[in-house]
Short mmCIF file of N, CA and C in Angstrom, two decimals:
data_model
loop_
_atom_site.label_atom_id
_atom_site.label_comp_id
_atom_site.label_asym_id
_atom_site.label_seq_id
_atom_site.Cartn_x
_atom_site.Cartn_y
_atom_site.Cartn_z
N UNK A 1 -17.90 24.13 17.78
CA UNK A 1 -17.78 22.75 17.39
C UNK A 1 -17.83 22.62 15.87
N UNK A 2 -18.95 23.57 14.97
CA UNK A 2 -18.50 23.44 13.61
C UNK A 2 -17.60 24.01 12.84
N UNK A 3 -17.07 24.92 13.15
CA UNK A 3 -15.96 25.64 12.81
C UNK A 3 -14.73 24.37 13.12
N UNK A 4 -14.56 23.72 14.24
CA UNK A 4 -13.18 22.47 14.52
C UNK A 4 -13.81 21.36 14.15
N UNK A 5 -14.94 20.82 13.70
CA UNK A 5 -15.39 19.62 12.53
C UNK A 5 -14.56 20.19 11.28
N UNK A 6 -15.21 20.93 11.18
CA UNK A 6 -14.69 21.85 9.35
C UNK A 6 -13.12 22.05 9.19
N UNK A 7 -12.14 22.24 10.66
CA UNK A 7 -11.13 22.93 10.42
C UNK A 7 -10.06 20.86 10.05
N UNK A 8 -11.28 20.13 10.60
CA UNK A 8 -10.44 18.54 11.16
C UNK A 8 -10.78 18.10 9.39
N UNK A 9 -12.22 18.09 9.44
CA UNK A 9 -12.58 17.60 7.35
C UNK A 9 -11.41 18.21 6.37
N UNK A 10 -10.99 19.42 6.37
CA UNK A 10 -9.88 20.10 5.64
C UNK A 10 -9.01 19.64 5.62
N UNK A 11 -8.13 19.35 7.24
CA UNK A 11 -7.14 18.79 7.03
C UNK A 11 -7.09 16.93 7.14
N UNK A 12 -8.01 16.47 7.01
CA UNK A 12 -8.14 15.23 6.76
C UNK A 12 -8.49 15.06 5.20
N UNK A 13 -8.90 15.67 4.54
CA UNK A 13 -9.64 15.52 3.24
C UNK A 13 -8.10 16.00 2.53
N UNK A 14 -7.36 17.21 2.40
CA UNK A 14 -5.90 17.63 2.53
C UNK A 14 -5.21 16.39 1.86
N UNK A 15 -4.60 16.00 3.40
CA UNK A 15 -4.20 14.33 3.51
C UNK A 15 -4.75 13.19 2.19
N UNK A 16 -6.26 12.92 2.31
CA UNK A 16 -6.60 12.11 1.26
C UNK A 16 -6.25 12.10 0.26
N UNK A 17 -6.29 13.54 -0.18
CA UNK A 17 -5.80 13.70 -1.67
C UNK A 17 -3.98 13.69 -2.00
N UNK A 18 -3.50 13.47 -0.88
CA UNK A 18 -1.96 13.62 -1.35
C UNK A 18 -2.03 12.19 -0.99
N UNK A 19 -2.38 11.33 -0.60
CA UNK A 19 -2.74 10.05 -0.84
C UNK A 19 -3.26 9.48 -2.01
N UNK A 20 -3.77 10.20 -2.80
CA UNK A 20 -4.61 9.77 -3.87
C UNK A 20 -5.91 8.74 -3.82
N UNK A 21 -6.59 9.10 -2.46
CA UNK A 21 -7.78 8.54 -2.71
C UNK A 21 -9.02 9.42 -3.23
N UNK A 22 -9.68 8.70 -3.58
CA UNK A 22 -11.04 9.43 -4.38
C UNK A 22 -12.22 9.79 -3.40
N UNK A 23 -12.72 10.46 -3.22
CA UNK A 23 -14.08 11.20 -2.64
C UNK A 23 -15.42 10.35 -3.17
N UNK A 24 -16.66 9.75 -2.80
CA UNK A 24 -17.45 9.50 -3.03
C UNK A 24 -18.47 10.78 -3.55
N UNK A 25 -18.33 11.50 -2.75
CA UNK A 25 -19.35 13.06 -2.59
C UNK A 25 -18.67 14.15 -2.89
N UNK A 26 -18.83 14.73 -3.87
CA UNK A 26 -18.32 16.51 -4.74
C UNK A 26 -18.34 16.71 -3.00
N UNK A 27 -17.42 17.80 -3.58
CA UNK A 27 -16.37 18.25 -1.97
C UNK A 27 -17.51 19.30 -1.68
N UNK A 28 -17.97 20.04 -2.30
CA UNK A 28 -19.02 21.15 -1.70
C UNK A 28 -20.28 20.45 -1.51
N UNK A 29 -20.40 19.53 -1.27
CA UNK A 29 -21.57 18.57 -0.65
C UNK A 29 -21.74 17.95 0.17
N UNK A 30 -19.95 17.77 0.80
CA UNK A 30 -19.92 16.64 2.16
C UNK A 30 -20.01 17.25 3.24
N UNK A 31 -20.32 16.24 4.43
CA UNK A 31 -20.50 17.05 5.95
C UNK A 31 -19.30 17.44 6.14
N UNK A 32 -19.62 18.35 7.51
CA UNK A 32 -17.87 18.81 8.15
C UNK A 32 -17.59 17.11 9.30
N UNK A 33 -18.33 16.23 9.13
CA UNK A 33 -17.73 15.12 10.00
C UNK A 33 -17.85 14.01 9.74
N UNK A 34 -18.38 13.57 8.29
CA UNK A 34 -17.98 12.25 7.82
C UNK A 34 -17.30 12.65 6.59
N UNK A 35 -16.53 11.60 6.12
CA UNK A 35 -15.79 11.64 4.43
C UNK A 35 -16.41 10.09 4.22
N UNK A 36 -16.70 10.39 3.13
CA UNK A 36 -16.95 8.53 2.44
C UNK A 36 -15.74 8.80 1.09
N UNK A 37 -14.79 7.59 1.15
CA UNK A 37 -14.32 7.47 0.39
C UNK A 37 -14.07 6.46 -0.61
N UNK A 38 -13.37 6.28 -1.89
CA UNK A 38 -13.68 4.97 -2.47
C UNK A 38 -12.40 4.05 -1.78
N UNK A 39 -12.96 2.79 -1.48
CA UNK A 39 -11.77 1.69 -1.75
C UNK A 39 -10.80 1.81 -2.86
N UNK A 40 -8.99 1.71 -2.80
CA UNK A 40 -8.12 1.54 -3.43
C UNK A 40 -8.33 0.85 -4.29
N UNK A 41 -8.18 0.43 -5.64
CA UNK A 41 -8.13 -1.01 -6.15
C UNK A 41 -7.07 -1.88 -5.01
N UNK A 42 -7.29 -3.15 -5.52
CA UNK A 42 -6.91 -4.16 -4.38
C UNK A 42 -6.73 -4.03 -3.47
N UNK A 43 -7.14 -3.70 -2.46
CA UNK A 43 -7.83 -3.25 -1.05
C UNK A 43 -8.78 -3.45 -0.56
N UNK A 44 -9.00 -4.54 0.19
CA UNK A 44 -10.15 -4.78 0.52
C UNK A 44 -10.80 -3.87 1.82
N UNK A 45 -12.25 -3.78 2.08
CA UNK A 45 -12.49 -3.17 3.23
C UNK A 45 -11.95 -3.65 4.58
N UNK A 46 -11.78 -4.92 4.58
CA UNK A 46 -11.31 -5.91 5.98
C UNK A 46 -9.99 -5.62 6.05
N UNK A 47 -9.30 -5.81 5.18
CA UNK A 47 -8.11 -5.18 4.87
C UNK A 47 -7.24 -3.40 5.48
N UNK A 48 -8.07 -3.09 4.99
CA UNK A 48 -7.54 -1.28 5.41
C UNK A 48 -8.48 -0.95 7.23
N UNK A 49 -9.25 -1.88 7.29
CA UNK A 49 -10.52 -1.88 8.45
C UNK A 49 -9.22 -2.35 9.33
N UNK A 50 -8.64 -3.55 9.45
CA UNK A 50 -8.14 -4.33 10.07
C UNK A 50 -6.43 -4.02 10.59
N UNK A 51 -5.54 -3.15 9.14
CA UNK A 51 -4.45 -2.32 9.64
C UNK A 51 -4.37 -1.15 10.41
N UNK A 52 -5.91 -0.31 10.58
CA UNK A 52 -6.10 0.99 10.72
C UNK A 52 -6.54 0.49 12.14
N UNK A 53 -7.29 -0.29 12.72
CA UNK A 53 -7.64 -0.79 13.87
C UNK A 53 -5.67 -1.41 14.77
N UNK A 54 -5.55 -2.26 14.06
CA UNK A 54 -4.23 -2.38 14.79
C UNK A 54 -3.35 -1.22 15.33
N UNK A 55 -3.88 -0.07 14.65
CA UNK A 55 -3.00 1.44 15.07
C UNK A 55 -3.55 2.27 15.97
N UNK A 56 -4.65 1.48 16.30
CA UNK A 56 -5.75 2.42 17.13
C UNK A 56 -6.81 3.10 16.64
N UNK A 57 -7.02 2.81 14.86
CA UNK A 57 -8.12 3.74 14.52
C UNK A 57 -9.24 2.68 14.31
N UNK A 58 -10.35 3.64 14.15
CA UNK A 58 -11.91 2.60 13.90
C UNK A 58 -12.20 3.96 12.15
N UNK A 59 -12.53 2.67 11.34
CA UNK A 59 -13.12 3.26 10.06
C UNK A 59 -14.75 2.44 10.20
N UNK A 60 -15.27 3.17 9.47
CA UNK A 60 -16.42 2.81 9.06
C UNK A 60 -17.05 1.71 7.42
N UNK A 61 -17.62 1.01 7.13
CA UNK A 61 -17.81 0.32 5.98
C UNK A 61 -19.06 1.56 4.99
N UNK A 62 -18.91 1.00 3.84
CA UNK A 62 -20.21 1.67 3.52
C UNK A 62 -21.51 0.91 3.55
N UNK A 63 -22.18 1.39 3.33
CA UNK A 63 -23.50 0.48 3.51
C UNK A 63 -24.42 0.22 2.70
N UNK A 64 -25.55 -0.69 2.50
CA UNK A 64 -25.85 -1.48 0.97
C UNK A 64 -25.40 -1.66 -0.31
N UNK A 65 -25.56 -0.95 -1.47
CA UNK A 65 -24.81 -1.38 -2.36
C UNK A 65 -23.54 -0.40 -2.88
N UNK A 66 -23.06 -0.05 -1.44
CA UNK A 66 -21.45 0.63 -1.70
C UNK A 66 -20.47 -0.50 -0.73
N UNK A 67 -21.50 -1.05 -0.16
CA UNK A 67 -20.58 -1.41 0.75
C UNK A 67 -18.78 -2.94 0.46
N UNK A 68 -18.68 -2.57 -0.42
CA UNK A 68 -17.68 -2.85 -1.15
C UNK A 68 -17.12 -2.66 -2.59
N UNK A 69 -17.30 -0.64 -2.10
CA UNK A 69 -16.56 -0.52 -3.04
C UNK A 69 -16.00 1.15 -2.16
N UNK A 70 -16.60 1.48 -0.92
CA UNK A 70 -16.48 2.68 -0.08
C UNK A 70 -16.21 2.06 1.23
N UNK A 71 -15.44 3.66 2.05
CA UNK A 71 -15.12 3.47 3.32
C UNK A 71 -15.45 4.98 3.96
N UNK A 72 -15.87 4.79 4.92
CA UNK A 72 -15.69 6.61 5.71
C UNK A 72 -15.40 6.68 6.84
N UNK A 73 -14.44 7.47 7.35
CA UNK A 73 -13.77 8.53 7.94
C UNK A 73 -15.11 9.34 8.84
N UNK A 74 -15.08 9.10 10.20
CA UNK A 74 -15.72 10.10 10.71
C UNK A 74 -14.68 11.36 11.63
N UNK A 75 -14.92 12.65 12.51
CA UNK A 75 -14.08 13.30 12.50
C UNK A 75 -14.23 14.02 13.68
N UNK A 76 -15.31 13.03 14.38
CA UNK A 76 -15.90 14.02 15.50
C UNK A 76 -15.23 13.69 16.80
N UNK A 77 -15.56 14.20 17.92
CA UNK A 77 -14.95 14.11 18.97
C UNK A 77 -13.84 14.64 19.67
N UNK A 78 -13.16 14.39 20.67
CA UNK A 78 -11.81 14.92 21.47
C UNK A 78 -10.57 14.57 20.88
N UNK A 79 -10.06 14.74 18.76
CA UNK A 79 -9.22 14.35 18.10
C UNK A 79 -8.46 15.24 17.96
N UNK A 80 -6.94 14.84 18.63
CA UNK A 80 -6.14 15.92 18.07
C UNK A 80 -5.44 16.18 16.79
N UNK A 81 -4.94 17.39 16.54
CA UNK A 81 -4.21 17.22 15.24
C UNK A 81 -2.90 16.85 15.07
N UNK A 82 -2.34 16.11 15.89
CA UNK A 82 -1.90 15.12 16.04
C UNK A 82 -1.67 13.38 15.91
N UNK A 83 -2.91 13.39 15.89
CA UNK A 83 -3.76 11.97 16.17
C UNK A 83 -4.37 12.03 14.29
N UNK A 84 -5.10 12.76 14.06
CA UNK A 84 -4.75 13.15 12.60
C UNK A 84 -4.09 12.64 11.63
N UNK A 85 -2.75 13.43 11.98
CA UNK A 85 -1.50 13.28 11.02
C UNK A 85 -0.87 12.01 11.43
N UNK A 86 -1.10 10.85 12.62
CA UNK A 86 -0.85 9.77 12.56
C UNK A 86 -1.83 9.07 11.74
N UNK A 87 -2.74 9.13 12.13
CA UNK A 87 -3.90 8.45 11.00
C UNK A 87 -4.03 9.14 9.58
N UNK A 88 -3.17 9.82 9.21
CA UNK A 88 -2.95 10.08 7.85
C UNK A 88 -1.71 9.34 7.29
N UNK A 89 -0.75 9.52 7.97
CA UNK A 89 0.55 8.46 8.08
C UNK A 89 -0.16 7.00 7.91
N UNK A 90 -0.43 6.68 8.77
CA UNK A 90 -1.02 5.29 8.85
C UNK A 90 -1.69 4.52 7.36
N UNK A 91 -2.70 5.91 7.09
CA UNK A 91 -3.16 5.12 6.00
C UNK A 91 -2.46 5.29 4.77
N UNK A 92 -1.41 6.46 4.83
CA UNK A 92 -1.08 5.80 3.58
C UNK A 92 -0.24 5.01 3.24
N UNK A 93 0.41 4.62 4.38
CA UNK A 93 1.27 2.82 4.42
C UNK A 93 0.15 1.67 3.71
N UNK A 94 -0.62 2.13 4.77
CA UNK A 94 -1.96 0.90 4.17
C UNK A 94 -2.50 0.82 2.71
N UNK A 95 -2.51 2.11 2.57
CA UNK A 95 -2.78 2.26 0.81
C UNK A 95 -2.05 2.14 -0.17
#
């Protein structure tokens, strides 16, 4: 199970960056199953929360005083890499 958290963070984190979003947490510090990332400029959280849900995905907010200016990505569960590369697609329409 941590070896396919780690192998899903790679290629989701991958993705982020050819997206050009920013990392909250130095990459040799984050779990293998959450990403916190920053909000786009003009992007709101309800916003990217609310297109990513219409596609079938659930994001997470950040919480106290990130919580509008971060978002995270969790990675766990029965996700294929498939399902993935749609929710990589997805967001970067949204972004």
């Amino acid at each position: 199970r941590i070896k396919r958290y780690a192998k899903a963070a790679q290629l989701l984190r991958a993705g982020f960056r050819q997206i050009g979003l920013e990392f909250l947490i130095p990459e040799n510090w984050q779990s293998n199953c959450l990403t916190s990332l920053l909000l786009p400029k003009d992007l709101s959280y309800e916003k990217l929360h609310d297109e990513l849900k219409a596609n079938g995905f659930v994001i997470y907010a950040g919480q106290g005083n990130l919580s509008d200016t971060i978002f995270r990505i969790a990675n766990m569960g029965d996700i294929t890499h498939e399902e993935f590369q749609r929710f990589l697609k997805v967001s970067k329409m949204v972004c």
